[in-house]
CSV table of C-alpha atoms in Angstrom, one decimal:
chain,number,residue,atom,x,y,z
A,1,MET,CA,82.9,114.3,151.4
A,2,LYS,CA,83.9,114.9,147.9
A,3,LYS,CA,87.1,113.6,146.5
A,4,ARG,CA,89.8,116.1,145.9
A,5,LEU,CA,91.1,116.7,142.3
A,6,LEU,CA,94.2,118.8,141.2
A,7,VAL,CA,93.9,120.4,137.6
A,8,GLN,CA,97.0,121.6,135.8
A,9,GLY,CA,96.2,123.5,132.7
A,10,ARG,CA,94.4,122.8,129.5
A,11,LEU,CA,90.7,122.5,130.8
A,12,ASN,CA,88.3,125.2,129.8
A,13,ASP,CA,85.8,126.7,132.2
A,14,ALA,CA,82.9,124.5,131.3
A,15,GLN,CA,85.1,121.4,131.9
A,16,VAL,CA,86.4,122.7,135.3
A,17,ALA,CA,82.8,123.4,136.1
A,18,GLU,CA,81.7,119.8,135.2
A,19,LEU,CA,84.4,118.3,137.5
A,20,SER,CA,83.6,120.9,140.3
A,21,ASP,CA,80.1,119.4,140.5
A,22,LEU,CA,81.5,116.1,141.6
A,23,PHE,CA,84.7,116.9,143.0
A,24,GLU,CA,86.6,119.3,145.2
A,25,VAL,CA,88.8,121.0,142.4
A,26,THR,CA,91.9,122.9,142.9
A,27,GLU,CA,93.4,124.6,139.9
A,28,LEU,CA,97.1,125.2,140.0
A,29,PRO,CA,98.3,128.6,138.4
A,30,LYS,CA,100.2,128.1,135.1
A,31,SER,CA,103.3,129.3,136.9
A,32,SER,CA,103.0,126.3,139.4
A,33,SER,CA,103.8,122.7,139.2
A,34,LEU,CA,102.9,119.7,141.0
A,35,ALA,CA,106.5,119.2,142.0
A,36,ASP,CA,106.7,122.6,143.9
A,37,ALA,CA,107.2,122.3,147.4
A,38,GLU,CA,104.4,124.6,148.3
A,39,ASN,CA,101.9,122.0,146.6
A,40,SER,CA,103.0,119.1,148.9
A,41,ALA,CA,100.0,119.7,151.3
A,42,LEU,CA,97.5,119.8,148.4
A,43,LEU,CA,99.1,116.3,147.1
A,44,ALA,CA,98.5,114.8,150.5
A,45,GLU,CA,94.8,115.2,150.2
A,46,THR,CA,94.5,114.6,146.4
A,47,HIS,CA,92.6,111.6,145.0
A,48,GLY,CA,93.1,112.6,141.3
A,49,ILE,CA,95.3,114.6,139.0
A,50,ILE,CA,94.5,115.9,135.6
A,51,GLY,CA,96.7,117.8,133.2
A,52,SER,CA,99.3,117.8,130.5
A,53,GLY,CA,103.0,117.6,130.8
A,54,LEU,CA,102.6,116.1,134.5
A,55,PRO,CA,105.9,115.8,136.4
A,56,ILE,CA,105.0,112.6,138.1
A,57,THR,CA,107.9,110.8,139.9
A,58,ALA,CA,108.2,108.2,142.7
A,59,LYS,CA,109.0,111.1,145.0
A,60,LEU,CA,105.8,113.0,144.0
A,61,LEU,CA,103.8,109.9,144.6
A,62,ASP,CA,105.2,109.5,148.0
A,63,SER,CA,103.7,112.9,148.8
A,64,ALA,CA,100.2,111.9,147.7
A,65,PRO,CA,99.2,108.7,149.6
A,66,ASN,CA,95.6,109.1,148.6
A,67,LEU,CA,96.1,109.2,144.8
A,68,GLU,CA,93.6,107.0,142.9
A,69,ALA,CA,94.1,108.2,139.3
A,70,VAL,CA,96.1,110.4,137.0
A,71,ALA,CA,94.6,111.5,133.7
A,72,THR,CA,97.2,112.9,131.2
A,73,ILE,CA,95.8,115.1,128.4
A,74,SER,CA,98.0,113.3,125.8
A,75,VAL,CA,98.4,110.0,124.0
A,76,GLY,CA,102.0,109.5,125.1
A,77,TYR,CA,103.0,108.9,128.5
A,78,ASP,CA,106.8,108.3,128.3
A,79,THR,CA,107.5,110.8,131.1
A,80,ILE,CA,105.2,109.0,133.6
A,81,PRO,CA,106.5,106.0,135.6
A,82,VAL,CA,103.8,103.5,134.7
A,83,ASP,CA,105.3,100.8,136.6
A,84,GLU,CA,105.4,102.8,139.7
A,85,LEU,CA,101.8,104.0,139.4
A,86,THR,CA,100.7,100.4,138.9
A,87,LYS,CA,102.6,99.1,141.9
A,88,ARG,CA,100.7,101.7,144.1
A,89,GLY,CA,97.4,100.9,142.4
A,90,ILE,CA,97.1,104.2,140.7
A,91,MET,CA,95.2,104.3,137.5
A,92,LEU,CA,96.9,106.1,134.5
A,93,CYS,CA,94.6,107.4,131.8
A,94,ASN,CA,95.4,108.8,128.4
A,95,THR,CA,93.8,110.2,125.3
A,96,PRO,CA,94.2,108.0,122.2
A,97,ASP,CA,91.8,108.0,119.3
A,98,VAL,CA,90.5,111.7,119.6
A,99,LEU,CA,93.8,113.0,118.0
A,100,THR,CA,94.5,110.2,115.5
A,101,GLU,CA,93.3,112.0,112.4
A,102,THR,CA,94.7,115.5,113.4
A,103,THR,CA,98.1,114.1,113.9
A,104,ALA,CA,97.9,112.3,110.7
A,105,ASP,CA,97.0,115.5,109.0
A,106,THR,CA,100.2,116.9,110.3
A,107,GLY,CA,102.3,114.0,109.3
A,108,PHE,CA,101.1,114.2,105.7
A,109,ALA,CA,101.2,117.9,105.8
A,110,LEU,CA,105.0,117.5,106.4
A,111,ILE,CA,105.3,115.0,103.7
A,112,MET,CA,103.7,117.5,101.1
A,113,ALA,CA,105.5,120.6,102.5
A,114,THR,CA,109.0,118.8,102.4
A,115,ALA,CA,108.7,117.1,99.1
A,116,ARG,CA,107.3,120.3,97.4
A,117,ARG,CA,109.6,122.8,99.3
A,118,VAL,CA,106.8,124.6,100.5
A,119,VAL,CA,108.2,126.7,103.2
A,120,GLU,CA,111.5,127.4,101.3
A,121,LEU,CA,109.6,128.7,98.3
A,122,ALA,CA,107.0,130.7,100.2
A,123,GLU,CA,110.0,132.4,101.7
A,124,LEU,CA,111.3,133.2,98.4
A,125,VAL,CA,108.1,135.0,97.6
A,126,LYS,CA,107.8,136.7,101.0
A,127,SER,CA,111.4,138.0,100.8
A,128,ASP,CA,110.8,139.4,97.4
A,129,ASN,CA,113.4,137.1,95.7
A,130,TRP,CA,110.9,135.8,93.2
A,131,LYS,CA,112.2,137.6,90.1
A,132,ALA,CA,111.6,134.8,87.3
A,133,GLY,CA,110.2,131.4,86.9
A,134,ILE,CA,112.1,128.9,89.1
A,135,GLY,CA,114.4,126.5,87.5
A,136,PRO,CA,115.4,122.7,88.1
A,137,ALA,CA,117.5,123.8,91.2
A,138,LEU,CA,114.3,124.7,93.1
A,139,PHE,CA,112.0,121.8,91.8
A,140,GLY,CA,110.4,119.5,94.4
A,141,SER,CA,109.6,115.9,94.2
A,142,ASP,CA,106.2,114.3,93.5
A,143,VAL,CA,104.4,112.7,96.3
A,144,HIS,CA,101.6,110.8,94.2
A,145,GLY,CA,102.6,107.4,93.2
A,146,LYS,CA,105.7,107.0,95.4
A,147,THR,CA,106.4,104.6,98.2
A,148,LEU,CA,105.6,105.5,101.8
A,149,GLY,CA,107.1,103.5,104.5
A,150,MET,CA,105.6,103.6,107.8
A,151,VAL,CA,107.8,102.8,110.9
A,152,GLY,CA,105.0,101.9,113.3
A,153,PHE,CA,101.4,101.0,112.3
A,154,GLY,CA,99.2,102.0,115.0
A,155,ARG,CA,96.2,104.2,114.7
A,156,ILE,CA,98.2,107.2,113.6
A,157,GLY,CA,100.4,105.3,111.3
A,158,GLN,CA,97.5,103.5,109.6
A,159,ALA,CA,95.7,107.1,109.3
A,160,VAL,CA,98.9,108.5,107.5
A,161,ALA,CA,99.0,105.5,105.3
A,162,ARG,CA,95.2,105.8,104.4
A,163,ARG,CA,95.8,109.4,103.2
A,164,GLY,CA,98.7,108.2,101.0
A,165,ALA,CA,97.1,105.1,99.6
A,166,LEU,CA,93.8,106.4,99.1
A,167,GLY,CA,94.4,110.0,98.3
A,168,PHE,CA,97.7,109.8,96.4
A,169,GLY,CA,98.0,106.4,95.0
A,170,MET,CA,101.1,105.5,97.2
A,171,LYS,CA,102.3,102.1,97.7
A,172,ILE,CA,102.5,101.4,101.4
A,173,LEU,CA,105.0,99.6,103.3
A,174,TYR,CA,104.9,99.2,107.1
A,175,SER,CA,107.2,97.8,109.8
A,176,ASN,CA,105.4,96.7,112.9
A,177,ALA,CA,105.7,94.2,115.7
A,178,SER,CA,102.6,92.5,114.5
A,179,PRO,CA,100.9,92.1,111.1
A,180,LYS,CA,97.9,94.1,110.2
A,181,PRO,CA,96.2,91.7,107.5
A,182,GLU,CA,92.9,93.7,107.5
A,183,VAL,CA,94.9,97.0,106.8
A,184,GLU,CA,96.9,95.2,104.2
A,185,SER,CA,93.9,94.3,102.5
A,186,ARG,CA,92.2,97.6,102.5
A,187,LEU,CA,95.2,99.6,101.8
A,188,GLY,CA,97.3,97.3,99.7
A,189,ALA,CA,100.1,97.6,102.4
A,190,GLU,CA,102.9,95.2,102.6
A,191,ARG,CA,104.8,94.3,105.8
A,192,ARG,CA,108.5,94.7,105.8
A,193,GLU,CA,111.5,94.3,108.1
A,194,LEU,CA,112.8,97.8,109.0
A,195,ASN,CA,115.9,97.6,107.1
A,196,GLU,CA,114.1,96.4,104.0
A,197,LEU,CA,111.5,99.3,104.3
A,198,LEU,CA,114.2,101.9,104.7
A,199,ALA,CA,115.9,100.8,101.5
A,200,GLU,CA,112.6,100.6,99.4
A,201,ALA,CA,110.7,103.7,100.6
A,202,ASP,CA,110.7,107.1,99.1
A,203,PHE,CA,109.1,108.5,102.3
A,204,VAL,CA,109.9,107.3,105.7
A,205,CYS,CA,107.4,108.3,108.3
A,206,VAL,CA,108.0,107.4,112.1
A,207,THR,CA,105.0,106.9,114.3
A,208,VAL,CA,106.2,104.6,117.0
A,209,PRO,CA,105.7,105.4,120.7
A,210,LEU,CA,108.8,106.1,122.6
A,211,THR,CA,109.9,103.0,124.8
A,212,PRO,CA,113.4,101.7,125.8
A,213,GLU,CA,113.2,99.5,122.7
A,214,THR,CA,112.5,102.3,120.2
A,215,GLU,CA,114.8,105.1,121.7
A,216,ARG,CA,117.2,106.0,118.9
A,217,LEU,CA,115.7,103.4,116.7
A,218,ILE,CA,116.8,105.5,113.6
A,219,GLY,CA,120.4,106.4,113.5
A,220,ALA,CA,123.4,106.6,111.1
A,221,SER,CA,123.2,103.0,109.9
A,222,GLU,CA,119.4,103.4,109.2
A,223,PHE,CA,119.9,106.6,107.3
A,224,ALA,CA,122.6,105.0,105.2
A,225,LEU,CA,120.0,102.3,104.2
A,226,MET,CA,117.8,105.0,102.8
A,227,LYS,CA,117.7,106.3,99.2
A,228,PRO,CA,119.5,109.7,98.5
A,229,SER,CA,116.3,111.0,97.4
A,230,ALA,CA,114.3,109.8,100.5
A,231,ILE,CA,112.4,112.1,102.8
A,232,PHE,CA,112.1,111.4,106.6
A,233,ILE,CA,109.2,112.4,108.5
A,234,ASN,CA,109.0,112.2,112.4
A,235,ILE,CA,105.7,112.7,114.2
A,236,ALA,CA,106.4,110.3,117.1
A,237,ARG,CA,109.0,111.4,119.6
A,238,GLY,CA,112.3,113.3,119.2
A,239,LYS,CA,114.3,110.5,121.0
A,240,VAL,CA,113.3,107.8,118.6
A,241,VAL,CA,115.8,109.4,116.4
A,242,ASP,CA,119.6,110.0,116.7
A,243,GLU,CA,119.3,113.8,116.0
A,244,ALA,CA,122.9,114.3,115.5
A,245,ALA,CA,123.1,111.4,112.9
A,246,LEU,CA,120.0,112.8,111.2
A,247,ILE,CA,121.7,116.2,111.0
A,248,LYS,CA,124.8,114.7,109.2
A,249,ALA,CA,122.6,112.6,106.9
A,250,LEU,CA,120.9,115.8,105.8
A,251,GLU,CA,124.3,117.9,105.6
A,252,ASN,CA,126.0,115.2,103.6
A,253,GLY,CA,123.2,114.3,101.1
A,254,VAL,CA,122.6,110.9,102.5
A,255,ILE,CA,118.9,111.8,102.5
A,256,GLN,CA,117.1,114.5,100.5
A,257,GLY,CA,115.2,116.1,103.4
A,258,ALA,CA,113.2,115.8,106.6
A,259,GLY,CA,109.9,117.1,107.9
A,260,LEU,CA,110.0,117.1,111.8
A,261,ASP,CA,107.3,117.9,114.4
A,262,VAL,CA,109.4,116.6,117.4
A,263,PHE,CA,112.8,116.8,118.6
A,264,GLU,CA,115.3,115.5,121.2
A,265,GLN,CA,115.0,118.8,123.1
A,266,GLU,CA,111.9,120.9,122.8
A,267,PRO,CA,111.8,123.7,122.3
A,268,LEU,CA,114.3,123.3,119.6
A,269,PRO,CA,117.3,125.4,120.4
A,270,ALA,CA,118.1,128.2,117.9
A,271,SER,CA,121.6,126.9,117.7
A,272,SER,CA,120.4,123.6,116.2
A,273,PRO,CA,121.6,123.3,112.5
A,274,LEU,CA,118.0,122.0,111.8
A,275,THR,CA,116.9,125.6,112.1
A,276,LYS,CA,119.1,126.8,109.2
A,277,MET,CA,118.7,123.9,106.7
A,278,THR,CA,116.3,124.6,103.7
A,279,ASN,CA,115.8,121.0,103.3
A,280,VAL,CA,114.1,120.7,106.5
A,281,VAL,CA,110.5,121.6,107.5
A,282,ALA,CA,110.6,122.1,111.4
A,283,LEU,CA,107.4,122.5,113.3
A,284,PRO,CA,106.9,123.3,117.0
A,285,HIS,CA,105.3,120.0,118.1
A,286,ILE,CA,101.8,120.8,116.7
A,287,GLY,CA,100.6,117.3,116.0
A,288,SER,CA,97.4,117.7,117.7
A,289,ALA,CA,97.2,121.4,117.9
A,290,THR,CA,93.8,122.4,116.6
A,291,HIS,CA,91.1,123.9,118.6
A,292,GLU,CA,88.8,120.8,117.9
A,293,THR,CA,91.2,118.2,118.8
A,294,ARG,CA,92.7,119.9,122.0
A,295,HIS,CA,89.1,120.4,123.2
A,296,ALA,CA,88.4,116.8,122.6
A,297,MET,CA,91.5,115.6,124.3
A,298,ALA,CA,90.8,117.5,127.5
A,299,GLN,CA,87.3,116.3,127.4
A,300,ARG,CA,88.5,112.6,127.1
A,301,ALA,CA,90.7,113.3,130.1
A,302,VAL,CA,87.9,114.8,132.2
A,303,ASP,CA,85.7,111.8,131.3
A,304,ASN,CA,88.5,109.4,132.4
A,305,ILE,CA,89.2,110.9,135.8
A,306,ARG,CA,85.5,111.4,136.4
A,307,LEU,CA,85.0,107.7,135.8
A,308,ALA,CA,88.0,106.6,137.7
A,309,LEU,CA,87.3,108.6,140.9
A,310,GLN,CA,83.6,107.1,140.8
A,311,GLY,CA,84.8,103.7,140.7
A,312,GLU,CA,84.1,103.0,137.1
A,313,ARG,CA,86.4,101.9,134.3
A,314,PRO,CA,88.0,104.9,132.4
A,315,ILE,CA,87.6,105.1,128.7
A,316,SER,CA,91.1,105.0,128.0
A,317,LEU,CA,93.1,103.1,130.8
A,318,VAL,CA,96.9,102.5,130.4
A,319,ASN,CA,97.4,100.0,133.2
A,320,GLU,CA,94.5,97.5,133.1
A,321,GLU,CA,95.6,95.8,136.2
A,322,THR,CA,94.8,98.7,138.5
A,323,TYR,CA,91.1,98.6,137.7
A,324,ARG,CA,89.2,96.2,140.1
């Protein structure tokens, strides 16, 4: 008898067909959620779950006594109770590596767009308000040769730094739990304590994962350490930053500007002051949103769940202790 697999969004027909050759696959409608009461009978017989934005809770796991593996189509899993899965011997798989370069592209696009006021000045043209050469009031800031401070120096942080160092001749500083001597040698990067990095950097880019330790890592006291000319970039998670403190820092000229792909509440409410600020470039969480990368993420998740349910080690396994 084939094992049963629940699919929630983001797979194409070929990927669903690949899984259907091996497993009894049920695709949930886009309007349906795993947590809906009508899906409890499905969960009771399910061995694997694959999807994005999965609402995994202890209560849901109680309804799925046969569950062996969960494959999220994302790198982050801060909404999934890893300890609870591990306690029950359920594997959790994610999709690192395949979105590193694309997310780094997004981060550097925010650096460029915010520094050169690209969105603001493009709107000037579109609204037919470009009547003469712009003056100093609309000048931007150079990116090349400046100091880029990376808060977090994992795969994505290093990829952003590589773009800055090798493409724009930027000096690279990084704050990270452990030193990265090989990257220091290759990029000329220097490790700093967070407060030192904030004080020195012209651009501060956050790429840390969201954990209890990093929640609201950057707040009012951290913004106060930054240069008034500094630009803040967040491509990590919205809750890594105290958003109210960021808004005040931008309103009061504590920092020059911000480029943001993530927010405390998503979608960002229209009432947020961030939507009205000309010194903010705000994107709708598009870090990995390209056709090629989203396909690669989904395929990694497909490969992960296939291997897990066939008794093999998944490519990207979060809780190693669950693999026997």
